[in-house]
Tab-separated table of N, CA, C and O in Angstrom:
chain	number	residue	atom	x	y	z
A	1	UNK	N	-12.187	-27.464	-19.719
A	1	UNK	CA	-12.930	-28.496	-19.031
A	1	UNK	C	-14.086	-27.916	-18.212
A	1	UNK	O	-15.146	-28.489	-18.161
A	2	UNK	N	-13.864	-26.760	-17.575
A	2	UNK	CA	-14.901	-26.181	-16.723
A	2	UNK	C	-15.475	-24.891	-17.310
A	2	UNK	O	-16.037	-24.085	-16.578
A	3	UNK	N	-15.333	-24.709	-18.603
A	3	UNK	CA	-15.805	-23.482	-19.243
A	3	UNK	C	-17.277	-23.192	-18.983
A	3	UNK	O	-17.679	-22.035	-18.909
A	4	UNK	N	-18.082	-24.220	-18.834
A	4	UNK	CA	-19.526	-24.034	-18.669
A	4	UNK	C	-19.989	-24.338	-17.247
A	4	UNK	O	-21.179	-24.530	-17.015
A	5	UNK	N	-19.061	-24.346	-16.320
A	5	UNK	CA	-19.376	-24.670	-14.928
A	5	UNK	C	-19.619	-23.389	-14.137
A	5	UNK	O	-18.709	-22.573	-13.957
A	6	UNK	N	-20.852	-23.205	-13.686
A	6	UNK	CA	-21.207	-22.011	-12.926
A	6	UNK	C	-20.396	-21.921	-11.642
A	6	UNK	O	-19.880	-20.854	-11.293
A	7	UNK	N	-20.267	-23.036	-10.939
A	7	UNK	CA	-19.516	-23.032	-9.683
A	7	UNK	C	-18.076	-22.598	-9.903
A	7	UNK	O	-17.579	-21.697	-9.232
A	8	UNK	N	-17.383	-23.231	-10.842
A	8	UNK	CA	-15.975	-22.929	-11.079
A	8	UNK	C	-15.789	-21.462	-11.463
A	8	UNK	O	-14.946	-20.763	-10.910
A	9	UNK	N	-16.585	-20.979	-12.390
A	9	UNK	CA	-16.410	-19.613	-12.890
A	9	UNK	C	-16.789	-18.553	-11.863
A	9	UNK	O	-16.100	-17.541	-11.740
A	10	UNK	N	-17.860	-18.768	-11.106
A	10	UNK	CA	-18.215	-17.778	-10.095
A	10	UNK	C	-17.239	-17.816	-8.923
A	10	UNK	O	-16.932	-16.773	-8.344
A	11	UNK	N	-16.732	-18.996	-8.585
A	11	UNK	CA	-15.741	-19.088	-7.502
A	11	UNK	C	-14.443	-18.395	-7.895
A	11	UNK	O	-13.839	-17.685	-7.087
A	12	UNK	N	-14.001	-18.609	-9.127
A	12	UNK	CA	-12.780	-17.951	-9.602
A	12	UNK	C	-12.965	-16.435	-9.612
A	12	UNK	O	-12.065	-15.682	-9.214
A	13	UNK	N	-14.122	-15.987	-10.046
A	13	UNK	CA	-14.419	-14.553	-10.047
A	13	UNK	C	-14.454	-14.016	-8.619
A	13	UNK	O	-13.881	-12.951	-8.337
A	14	UNK	N	-15.079	-14.751	-7.711
A	14	UNK	CA	-15.159	-14.311	-6.312
A	14	UNK	C	-13.766	-14.179	-5.700
A	14	UNK	O	-13.497	-13.220	-4.975
A	15	UNK	N	-12.879	-15.118	-5.986
A	15	UNK	CA	-11.513	-15.025	-5.455
A	15	UNK	C	-10.803	-13.790	-5.997
A	15	UNK	O	-10.100	-13.081	-5.278
A	16	UNK	N	-10.995	-13.507	-7.266
A	16	UNK	CA	-10.351	-12.340	-7.882
A	16	UNK	C	-10.883	-11.043	-7.283
A	16	UNK	O	-10.140	-10.117	-6.985
A	17	UNK	N	-12.208	-10.983	-7.106
A	17	UNK	CA	-12.812	-9.789	-6.520
A	17	UNK	C	-12.424	-9.633	-5.055
A	17	UNK	O	-12.243	-8.503	-4.581
A	18	UNK	N	-12.278	-10.729	-4.351
A	18	UNK	CA	-11.823	-10.692	-2.958
A	18	UNK	C	-10.462	-9.994	-2.878
A	18	UNK	O	-10.220	-9.168	-1.999
A	19	UNK	N	-9.564	-10.319	-3.807
A	19	UNK	CA	-8.250	-9.675	-3.814
A	19	UNK	C	-8.360	-8.182	-4.098
A	19	UNK	O	-7.630	-7.371	-3.504
A	20	UNK	N	-9.252	-7.794	-4.985
A	20	UNK	CA	-9.440	-6.366	-5.309
A	20	UNK	C	-9.862	-5.580	-4.069
A	20	UNK	O	-9.297	-4.537	-3.760
A	21	UNK	N	-10.894	-6.097	-3.374
A	21	UNK	CA	-11.389	-5.365	-2.212
A	21	UNK	C	-10.459	-5.521	-1.012
A	21	UNK	O	-10.386	-4.620	-0.183
A	22	UNK	N	-9.722	-6.609	-0.918
A	22	UNK	CA	-8.734	-6.746	0.169
A	22	UNK	C	-7.694	-5.642	0.051
A	22	UNK	O	-7.311	-5.016	1.050
A	23	UNK	N	-7.255	-5.392	-1.157
A	23	UNK	CA	-6.275	-4.317	-1.384
A	23	UNK	C	-6.881	-2.951	-1.063
A	23	UNK	O	-6.238	-2.097	-0.459
A	24	UNK	N	-8.128	-2.750	-1.433
A	24	UNK	CA	-8.793	-1.464	-1.189
A	24	UNK	C	-8.989	-1.191	0.300
A	24	UNK	O	-8.849	-0.054	0.755
A	25	UNK	N	-9.303	-2.232	1.069
A	25	UNK	CA	-9.593	-2.055	2.490
A	25	UNK	C	-8.374	-2.243	3.382
A	25	UNK	O	-8.440	-1.989	4.588
A	26	UNK	N	-7.250	-2.663	2.818
A	26	UNK	CA	-6.028	-2.877	3.600
A	26	UNK	C	-5.600	-1.636	4.391
A	26	UNK	O	-5.233	-1.741	5.551
A	27	UNK	N	-5.645	-0.427	3.810
A	27	UNK	CA	-5.217	0.757	4.572
A	27	UNK	C	-6.041	0.998	5.847
A	27	UNK	O	-5.589	1.686	6.759
A	28	UNK	N	-7.234	0.411	5.919
A	28	UNK	CA	-8.102	0.590	7.078
A	28	UNK	C	-7.968	-0.571	8.069
A	28	UNK	O	-8.641	-0.585	9.098
A	29	UNK	N	-7.141	-1.552	7.718
A	29	UNK	CA	-6.974	-2.724	8.572
A	29	UNK	C	-8.193	-3.624	8.570
A	29	UNK	O	-8.450	-4.334	9.542
A	30	UNK	N	-8.943	-3.604	7.462
A	30	UNK	CA	-10.180	-4.368	7.372
A	30	UNK	C	-10.115	-5.401	6.260
A	30	UNK	O	-9.588	-5.124	5.182
A	31	UNK	N	-10.686	-6.555	6.534
A	31	UNK	CA	-10.911	-7.557	5.496
A	31	UNK	C	-12.157	-7.124	4.721
A	31	UNK	O	-12.998	-6.379	5.253
A	32	UNK	N	-12.317	-7.573	3.476
A	32	UNK	CA	-13.497	-7.160	2.704
A	32	UNK	C	-14.834	-7.373	3.420
A	32	UNK	O	-15.655	-6.451	3.432
A	33	UNK	N	-15.071	-8.532	4.041
A	33	UNK	CA	-16.366	-8.659	4.728
A	33	UNK	C	-16.557	-7.598	5.816
A	33	UNK	O	-17.648	-7.035	5.955
A	34	UNK	N	-15.496	-7.296	6.556
A	34	UNK	CA	-15.593	-6.255	7.589
A	34	UNK	C	-15.854	-4.893	6.964
A	34	UNK	O	-16.637	-4.097	7.487
A	35	UNK	N	-15.195	-4.624	5.857
A	35	UNK	CA	-15.386	-3.342	5.187
A	35	UNK	C	-16.821	-3.140	4.729
A	35	UNK	O	-17.399	-2.060	4.921
A	36	UNK	N	-17.412	-4.175	4.156
A	36	UNK	CA	-18.791	-4.048	3.691
A	36	UNK	C	-19.771	-3.984	4.859
A	36	UNK	O	-20.748	-3.235	4.813
A	37	UNK	N	-19.508	-4.744	5.923
A	37	UNK	CA	-20.368	-4.665	7.105
A	37	UNK	C	-20.288	-3.268	7.708
A	37	UNK	O	-21.322	-2.661	8.035
A	38	UNK	N	-19.089	-2.725	7.818
A	38	UNK	CA	-18.949	-1.389	8.385
A	38	UNK	C	-19.640	-0.350	7.509
A	38	UNK	O	-20.307	0.558	8.023
A	39	UNK	N	-19.512	-0.482	6.208
A	39	UNK	CA	-20.195	0.461	5.318
A	39	UNK	C	-21.710	0.411	5.530
A	39	UNK	O	-22.382	1.443	5.529
A	40	UNK	N	-22.248	-0.784	5.738
A	40	UNK	CA	-23.693	-0.922	5.973
A	40	UNK	C	-24.087	-0.291	7.306
A	40	UNK	O	-25.125	0.371	7.400
A	41	UNK	N	-23.269	-0.489	8.337
A	41	UNK	CA	-23.554	0.116	9.649
A	41	UNK	C	-23.478	1.642	9.557
A	41	UNK	O	-24.302	2.344	10.139
A	42	UNK	N	-22.500	2.139	8.828
A	42	UNK	CA	-22.383	3.593	8.648
A	42	UNK	C	-23.599	4.153	7.916
A	42	UNK	O	-24.055	5.253	8.196
A	43	UNK	N	-24.111	3.382	6.972
A	43	UNK	CA	-25.272	3.834	6.197
A	43	UNK	C	-26.553	3.782	7.035
A	43	UNK	O	-27.442	4.608	6.858
A	44	UNK	N	-26.627	2.804	7.937
A	44	UNK	CA	-27.833	2.638	8.753
A	44	UNK	C	-27.485	2.458	10.228
A	44	UNK	O	-27.581	1.357	10.772
A	45	UNK	N	-27.053	3.517	10.891
A	45	UNK	CA	-26.752	3.403	12.316
A	45	UNK	C	-27.968	2.873	13.077
A	45	UNK	O	-29.100	3.286	12.810
A	46	UNK	N	-27.721	1.937	13.983
A	46	UNK	CA	-28.811	1.335	14.735
A	46	UNK	C	-29.381	0.089	14.080
A	46	UNK	O	-30.386	-0.453	14.534
A	47	UNK	N	-28.734	-0.370	13.024
A	47	UNK	CA	-29.196	-1.559	12.319
A	47	UNK	C	-29.095	-2.774	13.243
A	47	UNK	O	-28.179	-2.881	14.052
A	48	UNK	N	-30.058	-3.666	13.129
A	48	UNK	CA	-30.027	-4.911	13.892
A	48	UNK	C	-29.159	-5.924	13.145
A	48	UNK	O	-29.117	-5.907	11.904
A	49	UNK	N	-28.471	-6.803	13.848
A	49	UNK	CA	-27.656	-7.807	13.161
A	49	UNK	C	-28.449	-8.648	12.157
A	49	UNK	O	-27.942	-8.964	11.088
A	50	UNK	N	-29.692	-8.961	12.463
A	50	UNK	CA	-30.513	-9.734	11.516
A	50	UNK	C	-30.777	-8.923	10.246
A	50	UNK	O	-30.762	-9.466	9.134
A	51	UNK	N	-31.008	-7.626	10.392
A	51	UNK	CA	-31.207	-6.762	9.224
A	51	UNK	C	-29.923	-6.657	8.413
A	51	UNK	O	-29.947	-6.645	7.181
A	52	UNK	N	-28.817	-6.572	9.112
A	52	UNK	CA	-27.509	-6.506	8.458
A	52	UNK	C	-27.267	-7.771	7.634
A	52	UNK	O	-26.839	-7.702	6.482
A	53	UNK	N	-27.546	-8.919	8.228
A	53	UNK	CA	-27.372	-10.189	7.526
A	53	UNK	C	-28.245	-10.229	6.273
A	53	UNK	O	-27.780	-10.631	5.193
A	54	UNK	N	-29.492	-9.796	6.393
A	54	UNK	CA	-30.391	-9.773	5.230
A	54	UNK	C	-29.888	-8.814	4.163
A	54	UNK	O	-29.878	-9.138	2.974
A	55	UNK	N	-29.472	-7.636	4.592
A	55	UNK	CA	-28.997	-6.606	3.655
A	55	UNK	C	-27.801	-7.090	2.839
A	55	UNK	O	-27.690	-6.817	1.648
A	56	UNK	N	-26.894	-7.810	3.491
A	56	UNK	CA	-25.664	-8.250	2.836
A	56	UNK	C	-25.745	-9.684	2.315
A	56	UNK	O	-24.761	-10.194	1.776
A	57	UNK	N	-26.897	-10.312	2.467
A	57	UNK	CA	-27.100	-11.693	2.013
A	57	UNK	C	-26.054	-12.643	2.607
A	57	UNK	O	-25.434	-13.429	1.904
A	58	UNK	N	-25.853	-12.497	3.927
A	58	UNK	CA	-24.937	-13.365	4.649
A	58	UNK	C	-25.700	-13.988	5.811
A	58	UNK	O	-26.787	-13.524	6.168
A	59	UNK	N	-25.132	-15.028	6.394
A	59	UNK	CA	-25.797	-15.654	7.535
A	59	UNK	C	-25.651	-14.783	8.770
A	59	UNK	O	-24.740	-13.953	8.862
A	60	UNK	N	-26.520	-14.992	9.724
A	60	UNK	CA	-26.447	-14.228	10.974
A	60	UNK	C	-25.118	-14.490	11.690
A	60	UNK	O	-24.485	-13.535	12.160
A	61	UNK	N	-24.641	-15.762	11.779
A	61	UNK	CA	-23.336	-15.980	12.421
A	61	UNK	C	-22.185	-15.269	11.700
A	61	UNK	O	-21.264	-14.771	12.347
A	62	UNK	N	-22.253	-15.180	10.377
A	62	UNK	CA	-21.219	-14.468	9.625
A	62	UNK	C	-21.256	-12.978	9.969
A	62	UNK	O	-20.214	-12.343	10.165
A	63	UNK	N	-22.454	-12.431	10.056
A	63	UNK	CA	-22.595	-11.020	10.437
A	63	UNK	C	-22.063	-10.800	11.844
A	63	UNK	O	-21.344	-9.822	12.102
A	64	UNK	N	-22.370	-11.717	12.749
A	64	UNK	CA	-21.911	-11.593	14.136
A	64	UNK	C	-20.388	-11.631	14.215
A	64	UNK	O	-19.786	-10.825	14.934
A	65	UNK	N	-19.758	-12.529	13.473
A	65	UNK	CA	-18.289	-12.597	13.470
A	65	UNK	C	-17.682	-11.305	12.942
A	65	UNK	O	-16.703	-10.788	13.495
A	66	UNK	N	-18.253	-10.769	11.871
A	66	UNK	CA	-17.742	-9.505	11.324
A	66	UNK	C	-17.921	-8.383	12.332
A	66	UNK	O	-17.017	-7.558	12.530
A	67	UNK	N	-19.065	-8.348	12.985
A	67	UNK	CA	-19.309	-7.319	13.993
A	67	UNK	C	-18.375	-7.474	15.186
A	67	UNK	O	-17.898	-6.481	15.740
A	68	UNK	N	-18.096	-8.715	15.573
A	68	UNK	CA	-17.141	-8.952	16.667
A	68	UNK	C	-15.774	-8.366	16.314
A	68	UNK	O	-15.133	-7.715	17.139
A	69	UNK	N	-15.336	-8.598	15.071
A	69	UNK	CA	-14.053	-8.054	14.631
A	69	UNK	C	-14.049	-6.537	14.609
A	69	UNK	O	-13.068	-5.901	15.009
A	70	UNK	N	-15.142	-5.952	14.157
A	70	UNK	CA	-15.241	-4.489	14.119
A	70	UNK	C	-15.322	-3.904	15.532
A	70	UNK	O	-14.767	-2.839	15.784
A	71	UNK	N	-15.988	-4.606	16.433
A	71	UNK	CA	-16.052	-4.147	17.827
A	71	UNK	C	-14.666	-4.210	18.465
A	71	UNK	O	-14.278	-3.301	19.209
A	72	UNK	N	-13.903	-5.261	18.149
A	72	UNK	CA	-12.542	-5.383	18.687
A	72	UNK	C	-11.656	-4.243	18.187
A	72	UNK	O	-10.740	-3.808	18.891
A	73	UNK	N	-11.936	-3.753	16.987
A	73	UNK	CA	-11.180	-2.634	16.414
A	73	UNK	C	-11.776	-1.286	16.861
A	73	UNK	O	-11.343	-0.235	16.401
A	74	UNK	N	-12.792	-1.359	17.706
A	74	UNK	CA	-13.479	-0.169	18.225
A	74	UNK	C	-14.088	0.687	17.119
A	74	UNK	O	-14.048	1.915	17.155
A	75	UNK	N	-14.674	0.001	16.132
A	75	UNK	CA	-15.333	0.701	15.031
A	75	UNK	C	-16.856	0.632	15.124
A	75	UNK	O	-17.543	1.404	14.462
A	76	UNK	N	-17.375	-0.296	15.919
A	76	UNK	CA	-18.820	-0.379	16.153
A	76	UNK	C	-19.074	-0.643	17.630
A	76	UNK	O	-18.207	-1.182	18.333
A	77	UNK	N	-20.265	-0.243	18.059
A	77	UNK	CA	-20.730	-0.578	19.402
A	77	UNK	C	-22.101	-1.222	19.274
A	77	UNK	O	-22.823	-0.984	18.296
A	78	UNK	N	-22.428	-2.031	20.252
A	78	UNK	CA	-23.749	-2.665	20.308
A	78	UNK	C	-24.478	-2.107	21.525
A	78	UNK	O	-23.908	-2.000	22.599
A	79	UNK	N	-25.744	-1.757	21.288
A	79	UNK	CA	-26.577	-1.208	22.360
A	79	UNK	C	-27.955	-1.843	22.258
A	79	UNK	O	-28.368	-2.277	21.179
A	80	UNK	N	-28.670	-1.858	23.361
A	80	UNK	CA	-30.042	-2.353	23.326
A	80	UNK	C	-30.831	-1.540	22.304
A	80	UNK	O	-30.727	-0.313	22.260
A	81	UNK	N	-31.597	-2.238	21.493
A	81	UNK	CA	-32.400	-1.564	20.468
A	81	UNK	C	-33.524	-0.779	21.131
A	81	UNK	O	-34.139	-1.252	22.091
A	82	UNK	N	-33.796	0.399	20.614
A	82	UNK	CA	-34.848	1.244	21.187
A	82	UNK	C	-36.220	0.599	21.066
A	82	UNK	O	-37.018	0.651	21.983
A	83	UNK	N	-36.495	-0.030	19.911
A	83	UNK	CA	-37.822	-0.586	19.661
A	83	UNK	C	-38.069	-1.885	20.424
A	83	UNK	O	-39.204	-2.240	20.689
A	84	UNK	N	-37.006	-2.602	20.794
A	84	UNK	CA	-37.138	-3.863	21.525
A	84	UNK	C	-35.828	-4.105	22.261
A	84	UNK	O	-34.841	-4.511	21.654
A	85	UNK	N	-35.826	-3.849	23.551
A	85	UNK	CA	-34.571	-3.932	24.313
A	85	UNK	C	-34.025	-5.355	24.426
A	85	UNK	O	-32.927	-5.547	24.926
A	86	UNK	N	-34.769	-6.336	23.948
A	86	UNK	CA	-34.242	-7.704	23.907
A	86	UNK	C	-33.295	-7.881	22.714
A	86	UNK	O	-32.557	-8.840	22.643
A	87	UNK	N	-33.356	-6.955	21.782
A	87	UNK	CA	-32.491	-7.014	20.605
A	87	UNK	C	-31.354	-6.009	20.752
A	87	UNK	O	-31.428	-5.076	21.543
A	88	UNK	N	-30.312	-6.230	19.941
A	88	UNK	CA	-29.140	-5.365	19.973
A	88	UNK	C	-29.054	-4.607	18.653
A	88	UNK	O	-29.216	-5.193	17.581
A	89	UNK	N	-28.814	-3.320	18.746
A	89	UNK	CA	-28.605	-2.488	17.561
A	89	UNK	C	-27.123	-2.155	17.471
A	89	UNK	O	-26.422	-2.091	18.479
A	90	UNK	N	-26.663	-1.942	16.257
A	90	UNK	CA	-25.240	-1.694	16.014
A	90	UNK	C	-25.064	-0.256	15.524
A	90	UNK	O	-25.782	0.192	14.618
A	91	UNK	N	-24.091	0.419	16.134
A	91	UNK	CA	-23.809	1.812	15.794
A	91	UNK	C	-22.331	1.989	15.471
A	91	UNK	O	-21.482	1.355	16.097
A	92	UNK	N	-22.019	2.877	14.536
A	92	UNK	CA	-20.607	3.181	14.277
A	92	UNK	C	-20.044	4.053	15.397
A	92	UNK	O	-20.763	4.863	15.982
A	93	UNK	N	-18.775	3.884	15.674
A	93	UNK	CA	-18.100	4.743	16.642
A	93	UNK	C	-17.592	5.999	15.937
A	93	UNK	O	-17.663	6.107	14.701
A	94	UNK	N	-17.037	6.905	16.715
A	94	UNK	CA	-16.444	8.120	16.131
A	94	UNK	C	-15.310	7.750	15.185
A	94	UNK	O	-15.147	8.385	14.129
A	95	UNK	N	-14.524	6.724	15.535
A	95	UNK	CA	-13.438	6.290	14.642
A	95	UNK	C	-13.988	5.796	13.311
A	95	UNK	O	-13.411	6.058	12.251
A	96	UNK	N	-15.100	5.067	13.351
A	96	UNK	CA	-15.719	4.581	12.112
A	96	UNK	C	-16.239	5.750	11.283
A	96	UNK	O	-16.056	5.781	10.057
A	97	UNK	N	-16.879	6.686	11.949
A	97	UNK	CA	-17.385	7.857	11.231
A	97	UNK	C	-16.242	8.626	10.569
A	97	UNK	O	-16.397	9.152	9.458
A	98	UNK	N	-15.104	8.650	11.223
A	98	UNK	CA	-13.953	9.385	10.687
A	98	UNK	C	-13.407	8.762	9.401
A	98	UNK	O	-12.861	9.479	8.565
A	99	UNK	N	-13.547	7.451	9.243
A	99	UNK	CA	-13.019	6.792	8.033
A	99	UNK	C	-14.112	6.467	7.020
A	99	UNK	O	-13.819	5.965	5.937
A	100	UNK	N	-15.356	6.760	7.343
A	100	UNK	CA	-16.477	6.381	6.485
A	100	UNK	C	-16.357	6.845	5.042
A	100	UNK	O	-16.517	6.046	4.114
A	101	UNK	N	-16.083	8.105	4.855
A	101	UNK	CA	-15.996	8.638	3.489
A	101	UNK	C	-14.837	8.007	2.731
A	101	UNK	O	-14.975	7.642	1.559
A	102	UNK	N	-13.702	7.850	3.390
A	102	UNK	CA	-12.536	7.244	2.734
A	102	UNK	C	-12.791	5.771	2.410
A	102	UNK	O	-12.357	5.274	1.371
A	103	UNK	N	-13.502	5.075	3.271
A	103	UNK	CA	-13.844	3.673	3.034
A	103	UNK	C	-14.762	3.547	1.819
A	103	UNK	O	-14.549	2.696	0.949
A	104	UNK	N	-15.763	4.403	1.746
A	104	UNK	CA	-16.654	4.409	0.584
A	104	UNK	C	-15.889	4.760	-0.690
A	104	UNK	O	-16.131	4.175	-1.750
A	105	UNK	N	-14.977	5.705	-0.594
A	105	UNK	CA	-14.193	6.112	-1.761
A	105	UNK	C	-13.297	4.963	-2.231
A	105	UNK	O	-13.158	4.735	-3.429
A	106	UNK	N	-12.698	4.239	-1.302
A	106	UNK	CA	-11.838	3.109	-1.672
A	106	UNK	C	-12.646	2.034	-2.401
A	106	UNK	O	-12.193	1.481	-3.409
A	107	UNK	N	-13.834	1.760	-1.911
A	107	UNK	CA	-14.692	0.775	-2.565
A	107	UNK	C	-15.165	1.292	-3.925
A	107	UNK	O	-15.188	0.561	-4.912
A	108	UNK	N	-15.517	2.570	-3.960
A	108	UNK	CA	-15.949	3.180	-5.220
A	108	UNK	C	-14.850	3.159	-6.268
A	108	UNK	O	-15.121	2.988	-7.464
A	109	UNK	N	-13.622	3.304	-5.832
A	109	UNK	CA	-12.484	3.280	-6.759
A	109	UNK	C	-12.377	1.904	-7.421
A	109	UNK	O	-12.142	1.807	-8.624
A	110	UNK	N	-12.584	0.848	-6.654
A	110	UNK	CA	-12.559	-0.502	-7.228
A	110	UNK	C	-13.693	-0.652	-8.239
A	110	UNK	O	-13.484	-1.154	-9.345
A	111	UNK	N	-14.877	-0.200	-7.864
A	111	UNK	CA	-16.024	-0.309	-8.762
A	111	UNK	C	-15.777	0.463	-10.057
A	111	UNK	O	-16.043	-0.049	-11.158
A	112	UNK	N	-15.249	1.683	-9.944
A	112	UNK	CA	-14.963	2.467	-11.152
A	112	UNK	C	-13.930	1.772	-12.036
A	112	UNK	O	-14.054	1.764	-13.265
A	113	UNK	N	-12.923	1.180	-11.409
A	113	UNK	CA	-11.890	0.453	-12.167
A	113	UNK	C	-12.507	-0.732	-12.915
A	113	UNK	O	-12.219	-0.954	-14.088
A	114	UNK	N	-13.358	-1.478	-12.239
A	114	UNK	CA	-13.991	-2.634	-12.877
A	114	UNK	C	-14.912	-2.198	-14.011
A	114	UNK	O	-14.951	-2.842	-15.067
A	115	UNK	N	-15.629	-1.112	-13.810
A	115	UNK	CA	-16.487	-0.594	-14.878
A	115	UNK	C	-15.658	-0.175	-16.087
A	115	UNK	O	-16.063	-0.392	-17.230
A	116	UNK	N	-14.519	0.428	-15.824
A	116	UNK	CA	-13.639	0.853	-16.915
A	116	UNK	C	-13.088	-0.369	-17.663
A	116	UNK	O	-13.048	-0.389	-18.890
A	117	UNK	N	-12.673	-1.399	-16.928
A	117	UNK	CA	-12.106	-2.595	-17.552
A	117	UNK	C	-13.143	-3.398	-18.332
A	117	UNK	O	-12.855	-3.899	-19.425
A	118	UNK	N	-14.329	-3.532	-17.762
A	118	UNK	CA	-15.367	-4.362	-18.384
A	118	UNK	C	-16.260	-3.583	-19.340
A	118	UNK	O	-16.882	-4.175	-20.215
A	119	UNK	N	-16.330	-2.297	-19.136
A	119	UNK	CA	-17.324	-1.475	-19.809
A	119	UNK	C	-18.542	-1.392	-18.905
A	119	UNK	O	-18.957	-2.401	-18.320
A	120	UNK	N	-19.080	-0.213	-18.759
A	120	UNK	CA	-20.190	-0.027	-17.817
A	120	UNK	C	-21.398	-0.895	-18.147
A	120	UNK	O	-21.983	-1.499	-17.243
A	121	UNK	N	-21.804	-1.017	-19.424
A	121	UNK	CA	-22.969	-1.873	-19.710
A	121	UNK	C	-22.743	-3.331	-19.295
A	121	UNK	O	-23.643	-3.958	-18.734
A	122	UNK	N	-21.556	-3.851	-19.543
A	122	UNK	CA	-21.255	-5.232	-19.162
A	122	UNK	C	-21.253	-5.360	-17.642
A	122	UNK	O	-21.823	-6.310	-17.080
A	123	UNK	N	-20.632	-4.404	-16.969
A	123	UNK	CA	-20.592	-4.421	-15.501
A	123	UNK	C	-22.007	-4.428	-14.926
A	123	UNK	O	-22.341	-5.258	-14.081
A	124	UNK	N	-22.835	-3.492	-15.379
A	124	UNK	CA	-24.199	-3.377	-14.853
A	124	UNK	C	-25.009	-4.635	-15.149
A	124	UNK	O	-25.748	-5.127	-14.286
A	125	UNK	N	-24.883	-5.173	-16.361
A	125	UNK	CA	-25.620	-6.390	-16.717
A	125	UNK	C	-25.150	-7.579	-15.882
A	125	UNK	O	-25.967	-8.402	-15.448
A	126	UNK	N	-23.848	-7.666	-15.654
A	126	UNK	CA	-23.306	-8.764	-14.861
A	126	UNK	C	-23.827	-8.722	-13.434
A	126	UNK	O	-24.272	-9.738	-12.891
A	127	UNK	N	-23.798	-7.554	-12.818
A	127	UNK	CA	-24.299	-7.419	-11.449
A	127	UNK	C	-25.782	-7.798	-11.409
A	127	UNK	O	-26.222	-8.552	-10.529
A	128	UNK	N	-26.550	-7.309	-12.360
A	128	UNK	CA	-27.983	-7.625	-12.411
A	128	UNK	C	-28.202	-9.121	-12.584
A	128	UNK	O	-29.035	-9.720	-11.892
A	129	UNK	N	-27.456	-9.737	-13.484
A	129	UNK	CA	-27.615	-11.171	-13.733
A	129	UNK	C	-27.219	-12.007	-12.518
A	129	UNK	O	-27.901	-12.966	-12.170
A	130	UNK	N	-26.127	-11.645	-11.869
A	130	UNK	CA	-25.689	-12.391	-10.690
A	130	UNK	C	-26.729	-12.261	-9.578
A	130	UNK	O	-27.047	-13.248	-8.902
A	131	UNK	N	-27.267	-11.063	-9.377
A	131	UNK	CA	-28.318	-10.886	-8.376
A	131	UNK	C	-29.543	-11.721	-8.716
A	131	UNK	O	-30.168	-12.318	-7.836
A	132	UNK	N	-29.885	-11.789	-9.993
A	132	UNK	CA	-31.029	-12.595	-10.422
A	132	UNK	C	-30.800	-14.086	-10.153
A	132	UNK	O	-31.700	-14.780	-9.677
A	133	UNK	N	-29.596	-14.566	-10.443
A	133	UNK	CA	-29.278	-15.973	-10.178
A	133	UNK	C	-29.322	-16.231	-8.682
A	133	UNK	O	-29.906	-17.235	-8.227
A	134	UNK	N	-28.746	-15.330	-7.905
A	134	UNK	CA	-28.748	-15.492	-6.446
A	134	UNK	C	-30.166	-15.552	-5.902
A	134	UNK	O	-30.509	-16.407	-5.093
A	135	UNK	N	-31.036	-14.686	-6.401
A	135	UNK	CA	-32.445	-14.677	-5.960
A	135	UNK	C	-33.160	-15.955	-6.369
A	135	UNK	O	-33.942	-16.512	-5.592
A	136	UNK	N	-32.894	-16.418	-7.572
A	136	UNK	CA	-33.560	-17.628	-8.051
A	136	UNK	C	-33.158	-18.867	-7.252
A	136	UNK	O	-33.953	-19.795	-7.087
A	137	UNK	N	-31.959	-18.861	-6.726
A	137	UNK	CA	-31.465	-20.021	-5.977
A	137	UNK	C	-31.865	-19.991	-4.503
A	137	UNK	O	-31.647	-20.961	-3.783
A	138	UNK	N	-32.416	-18.890	-4.043
A	138	UNK	CA	-32.849	-18.803	-2.631
A	138	UNK	C	-34.090	-19.546	-2.377
A	138	UNK	O	-34.903	-19.994	-2.792
């Protein structure tokens, strides 16, 4: 009935992928959104929440909630931005730095598994196509 429904098929895929990354990030006590936000902060210490939201294609309130959770876990800190003290920059803590490589490896393991299951060409084409659809709908 819904074989040709973009909403149904992408939602079902999103739920399945959510479970994959939930399992990968469970050892760190992180939900998938927190894991990806933390990975972005680790990659770009001093990132502004607005930049983080743009980078991850999420809303600013969603980024703020994820950052609040990471701050409660003492994995990120917020400080006045150097370029504009009216803005807040986000930095990883020492605890975040300590798990950074393992967090990236856990995510990479999921990606490698999916590439193996789907075949790398299919995986790469799917990611490219989904990004293209997402861009076209913005």
